[in-house]
mmCIF file of N, CA and C and ligand atoms in Angstrom:
data_model
loop_
_atom_site.group_PDB
_atom_site.id
_atom_site.type_symbol
_atom_site.label_atom_id
_atom_site.label_comp_id
_atom_site.label_asym_id
_atom_site.label_seq_id
_atom_site.Cartn_x
_atom_site.Cartn_y
_atom_site.Cartn_z
ATOM 1 N N UNK V 1 130.881 94.340 88.855
ATOM 2 C CA UNK V 1 132.077 94.875 89.593
ATOM 3 C C UNK V 1 131.860 95.188 91.031
ATOM 4 N N UNK V 2 132.575 94.700 91.876
ATOM 5 C CA UNK V 2 132.327 94.921 93.270
ATOM 6 C C UNK V 2 132.549 96.271 93.675
ATOM 7 N N UNK V 3 131.884 96.825 94.633
ATOM 8 C CA UNK V 3 131.980 98.107 95.218
ATOM 9 C C UNK V 3 132.744 98.067 96.557
ATOM 10 N N UNK V 4 133.485 98.979 96.752
ATOM 11 C CA UNK V 4 134.380 99.072 98.076
ATOM 12 C C UNK V 4 133.954 100.348 98.691
ATOM 13 N N UNK V 5 133.953 100.342 99.986
ATOM 14 C CA UNK V 5 133.649 101.610 100.675
ATOM 15 C C UNK V 5 135.181 102.013 101.317
ATOM 16 N N UNK V 6 135.358 103.336 101.196
ATOM 17 C CA UNK V 6 136.654 103.828 101.764
ATOM 18 C C UNK V 6 136.291 104.966 102.669
ATOM 19 N N UNK V 7 137.156 105.216 103.494
ATOM 20 C CA UNK V 7 136.999 106.430 104.421
ATOM 21 C C UNK V 7 138.353 107.086 104.463
ATOM 22 N N UNK V 8 138.225 108.316 104.365
ATOM 23 C CA UNK V 8 139.238 109.292 104.250
ATOM 24 C C UNK V 8 139.584 109.666 105.738
ATOM 25 N N UNK V 9 140.870 109.422 105.990
ATOM 26 C CA UNK V 9 141.307 109.808 107.396
ATOM 27 C C UNK V 9 141.721 111.287 107.458
ATOM 28 N N UNK V 10 141.782 111.939 106.355
ATOM 29 C CA UNK V 10 142.180 113.357 106.396
ATOM 30 C C UNK V 10 140.858 114.169 106.643
ATOM 31 N N UNK V 11 139.835 113.784 105.907
ATOM 32 C CA UNK V 11 138.563 114.735 106.049
ATOM 33 C C UNK V 11 137.411 113.858 106.572
ATOM 34 N N UNK V 12 137.640 112.579 106.813
ATOM 35 C CA UNK V 12 136.495 111.766 107.460
ATOM 36 C C UNK V 12 135.466 111.414 106.432
ATOM 37 N N UNK V 13 135.719 111.768 105.128
ATOM 38 C CA UNK V 13 134.554 111.400 104.198
ATOM 39 C C UNK V 13 134.679 109.933 103.854
ATOM 40 N N UNK V 14 133.378 109.387 103.664
ATOM 41 C CA UNK V 14 133.470 108.073 103.150
ATOM 42 C C UNK V 14 132.979 108.084 101.734
ATOM 43 N N UNK V 15 133.481 107.210 100.920
ATOM 44 C CA UNK V 15 133.108 107.155 99.566
ATOM 45 C C UNK V 15 133.166 105.711 99.090
ATOM 46 N N UNK V 16 132.600 105.522 97.878
ATOM 47 C CA UNK V 16 132.346 104.227 97.349
ATOM 48 C C UNK V 16 133.159 104.191 95.939
ATOM 49 N N UNK V 17 133.799 103.142 95.738
ATOM 50 C CA UNK V 17 134.421 102.939 94.503
ATOM 51 C C UNK V 17 134.076 101.633 93.841
ATOM 52 N N UNK V 18 133.818 101.632 92.635
ATOM 53 C CA UNK V 18 133.634 100.321 91.951
ATOM 54 C C UNK V 18 134.959 100.088 91.229
ATOM 55 N N UNK V 19 135.503 98.877 91.545
ATOM 56 C CA UNK V 19 136.816 98.569 90.847
ATOM 57 C C UNK V 19 136.877 96.991 90.876
ATOM 58 N N UNK V 20 137.740 96.607 89.973
ATOM 59 C CA UNK V 20 137.873 95.134 89.844
ATOM 60 C C UNK V 20 138.441 94.568 91.286
ATOM 61 N N UNK V 21 138.167 93.301 91.458
ATOM 62 C CA UNK V 21 138.769 92.659 92.643
ATOM 63 C C UNK V 21 140.171 92.761 92.753
ATOM 64 N N UNK V 22 140.881 92.666 91.662
ATOM 65 C CA UNK V 22 142.294 92.725 91.582
ATOM 66 C C UNK V 22 142.802 93.942 92.158
ATOM 67 N N UNK V 23 142.020 94.993 92.110
ATOM 68 C CA UNK V 23 142.520 96.269 92.567
ATOM 69 C C UNK V 23 141.900 96.705 93.909
ATOM 70 N N UNK V 24 141.314 95.709 94.509
ATOM 71 C CA UNK V 24 140.589 96.031 95.796
ATOM 72 C C UNK V 24 141.458 96.680 96.806
ATOM 73 N N UNK V 25 142.649 96.288 96.820
ATOM 74 C CA UNK V 25 143.518 96.755 97.904
ATOM 75 C C UNK V 25 144.422 97.877 97.430
ATOM 76 N N UNK V 26 144.130 98.358 96.234
ATOM 77 C CA UNK V 26 144.937 99.584 95.712
ATOM 78 C C UNK V 26 144.472 100.727 96.580
ATOM 79 N N UNK V 27 145.499 101.705 96.671
ATOM 80 C CA UNK V 27 145.046 102.903 97.346
ATOM 81 C C UNK V 27 144.037 103.741 96.592
ATOM 82 N N UNK V 28 143.122 104.237 97.325
ATOM 83 C CA UNK V 28 142.121 105.186 96.567
ATOM 84 C C UNK V 28 142.182 106.608 97.241
ATOM 85 N N UNK V 29 142.101 107.515 96.363
ATOM 86 C CA UNK V 29 142.121 108.891 96.743
ATOM 87 C C UNK V 29 140.667 109.327 97.043
ATOM 88 N N UNK V 30 140.405 110.047 98.070
ATOM 89 C CA UNK V 30 139.230 110.429 98.528
ATOM 90 C C UNK V 30 138.708 111.539 97.507
ATOM 91 N N UNK V 31 137.429 111.864 97.338
ATOM 92 C CA UNK V 31 136.949 112.798 96.443
ATOM 93 C C UNK V 31 137.552 114.145 96.635
ATOM 94 N N UNK V 32 137.999 114.478 97.810
ATOM 95 C CA UNK V 32 138.710 115.724 98.005
ATOM 96 C C UNK V 32 140.235 115.682 97.631
ATOM 97 N N UNK V 33 140.653 114.539 97.174
ATOM 98 C CA UNK V 33 141.977 114.409 96.745
ATOM 99 C C UNK V 33 142.990 113.862 97.814
ATOM 100 N N UNK V 34 142.534 113.586 99.050
ATOM 101 C CA UNK V 34 143.466 113.071 99.887
ATOM 102 C C UNK V 34 143.743 111.572 99.638
ATOM 103 N N UNK V 35 144.988 111.328 100.099
ATOM 104 C CA UNK V 35 145.451 109.905 99.811
ATOM 105 C C UNK V 35 145.435 109.022 101.032
ATOM 106 N N UNK V 36 145.101 109.604 102.110
ATOM 107 C CA UNK V 36 145.133 108.885 103.328
ATOM 108 C C UNK V 36 143.716 108.179 103.535
ATOM 109 N N UNK V 37 143.481 107.065 102.916
ATOM 110 C CA UNK V 37 142.236 106.525 103.020
ATOM 111 C C UNK V 37 142.537 104.994 103.530
ATOM 112 N N UNK V 38 141.368 104.474 104.038
ATOM 113 C CA UNK V 38 141.331 103.110 104.444
ATOM 114 C C UNK V 38 140.093 102.468 103.847
ATOM 115 N N UNK V 39 140.270 101.228 103.552
ATOM 116 C CA UNK V 39 139.137 100.482 102.980
ATOM 117 C C UNK V 39 138.247 99.937 104.024
ATOM 118 N N UNK V 40 136.963 100.087 103.997
ATOM 119 C CA UNK V 40 136.076 99.544 104.936
ATOM 120 C C UNK V 40 135.643 98.279 104.560
ATOM 121 N N UNK V 41 135.106 97.584 105.554
ATOM 122 C CA UNK V 41 134.488 96.244 105.182
ATOM 123 C C UNK V 41 133.347 96.552 104.308
ATOM 124 N N UNK V 42 133.187 95.854 103.293
ATOM 125 C CA UNK V 42 132.064 96.044 102.258
ATOM 126 C C UNK V 42 130.832 95.469 102.946
ATOM 127 N N UNK V 43 129.809 96.267 102.834
ATOM 128 C CA UNK V 43 128.550 95.772 103.375
ATOM 129 C C UNK V 43 127.762 95.088 102.379
ATOM 130 N N UNK V 44 127.447 93.936 102.650
ATOM 131 C CA UNK V 44 126.867 92.932 101.672
ATOM 132 C C UNK V 44 125.336 93.083 101.832
ATOM 133 N N UNK V 45 124.653 93.536 100.827
ATOM 134 C CA UNK V 45 123.217 93.645 100.885
ATOM 135 C C UNK V 45 122.629 92.312 100.521
ATOM 136 N N UNK V 46 121.997 91.794 101.481
ATOM 137 C CA UNK V 46 121.285 90.425 101.302
ATOM 138 C C UNK V 46 119.873 90.732 101.598
ATOM 139 N N UNK V 47 119.134 90.525 100.565
ATOM 140 C CA UNK V 47 117.655 90.482 100.699
ATOM 141 C C UNK V 47 117.164 89.264 101.411
ATOM 142 N N UNK V 48 116.262 89.399 102.247
ATOM 143 C CA UNK V 48 115.806 88.287 103.043
ATOM 144 C C UNK V 48 115.202 87.325 102.158
ATOM 145 N N UNK V 49 115.722 86.033 102.364
ATOM 146 C CA UNK V 49 115.238 84.994 101.591
ATOM 147 C C UNK V 49 113.908 84.449 102.207
ATOM 148 N N UNK V 50 112.982 84.164 101.437
ATOM 149 C CA UNK V 50 111.739 83.704 102.044
ATOM 150 C C UNK V 50 111.977 82.239 102.605
ATOM 151 N N UNK V 51 111.494 82.132 103.868
ATOM 152 C CA UNK V 51 111.657 80.844 104.493
ATOM 153 C C UNK V 51 110.735 79.811 103.792
ATOM 154 N N UNK V 52 111.331 78.830 103.122
ATOM 155 C CA UNK V 52 110.555 77.953 102.448
ATOM 156 C C UNK V 52 110.588 76.550 103.033
ATOM 157 N N UNK V 53 110.543 75.595 102.212
ATOM 158 C CA UNK V 53 110.644 74.226 102.797
ATOM 159 C C UNK V 53 109.266 73.569 102.801
ATOM 160 N N UNK V 54 109.376 72.379 102.481
ATOM 161 C CA UNK V 54 108.092 71.508 102.497
ATOM 162 C C UNK V 54 107.791 71.243 103.856
ATOM 163 N N UNK V 55 106.469 71.263 104.087
ATOM 164 C CA UNK V 55 106.040 70.819 105.507
ATOM 165 C C UNK V 55 106.306 69.308 105.597
ATOM 166 N N UNK V 56 106.700 69.124 106.879
ATOM 167 C CA UNK V 56 107.168 67.733 107.122
ATOM 168 C C UNK V 56 105.895 66.894 107.242
ATOM 169 N N UNK V 57 105.988 65.796 106.631
ATOM 170 C CA UNK V 57 104.829 64.885 106.664
ATOM 171 C C UNK V 57 105.256 63.753 107.548
ATOM 172 N N UNK V 58 104.437 63.518 108.647
ATOM 173 C CA UNK V 58 104.738 62.485 109.546
ATOM 174 C C UNK V 58 104.520 61.144 108.904
ATOM 175 N N UNK V 59 105.448 60.251 109.009
ATOM 176 C CA UNK V 59 105.136 58.988 108.496
ATOM 177 C C UNK V 59 104.498 58.224 109.495
ATOM 178 N N UNK V 60 103.227 57.913 109.155
ATOM 179 C CA UNK V 60 102.395 57.228 110.147
ATOM 180 C C UNK V 60 102.290 55.714 109.694
ATOM 181 N N UNK V 61 101.791 55.022 110.562
ATOM 182 C CA UNK V 61 101.661 53.503 110.250
ATOM 183 C C UNK V 61 102.909 52.839 110.531
ATOM 184 N N UNK V 62 103.125 51.985 109.556
ATOM 185 C CA UNK V 62 104.296 51.121 109.742
ATOM 186 C C UNK V 62 103.807 49.931 110.510
ATOM 187 N N UNK V 63 104.609 49.554 111.453
ATOM 188 C CA UNK V 63 104.377 48.332 112.096
ATOM 189 C C UNK V 63 104.916 47.085 111.256
ATOM 190 N N UNK V 64 104.756 46.007 111.766
ATOM 191 C CA UNK V 64 105.344 44.919 111.262
ATOM 192 C C UNK V 64 104.311 43.925 110.770
ATOM 193 N N UNK V 65 102.998 44.303 110.874
ATOM 194 C CA UNK V 65 102.095 43.238 110.579
ATOM 195 C C UNK V 65 101.738 43.144 109.072
ATOM 196 N N UNK V 66 102.215 44.033 108.254
ATOM 197 C CA UNK V 66 101.943 43.948 106.861
ATOM 198 C C UNK V 66 102.630 42.764 106.326
ATOM 199 N N UNK V 67 103.665 42.441 106.693
ATOM 200 C CA UNK V 67 104.462 41.345 106.047
ATOM 201 C C UNK V 67 104.368 39.993 106.712
ATOM 202 N N UNK V 68 103.400 39.871 107.710
ATOM 203 C CA UNK V 68 103.240 38.614 108.279
ATOM 204 C C UNK V 68 104.411 38.279 109.244
ATOM 205 N N UNK V 69 105.006 39.288 109.746
ATOM 206 C CA UNK V 69 106.165 38.873 110.598
ATOM 207 C C UNK V 69 105.762 38.809 112.064
ATOM 208 N N UNK V 70 104.419 39.196 112.312
ATOM 209 C CA UNK V 70 104.057 39.180 113.732
ATOM 210 C C UNK V 70 103.501 37.810 114.191
ATOM 211 N N UNK V 71 103.392 36.974 113.302
ATOM 212 C CA UNK V 71 102.763 35.707 113.555
ATOM 213 C C UNK V 71 103.228 34.967 114.726
HETATM 214 ZN ZN1 LIG U 1 139.602 113.366 102.216
#
């Protein structure tokens, strides 16, 4: 269940609620009981992905002499 951050404009408290996405925009009362709250942008915790990837291997050689086209 996603969590949403709210801030109370009455007392300035910030709090977090877990609620279904369908209720994301429903009003939330602050822990102190105030109704004047705003939803904050949710902070997405992203753990750093390790930078991977195979090392590039330079394609060497080539040329056209293999097939006898240089003749
Ligand atoms: Zn409050």
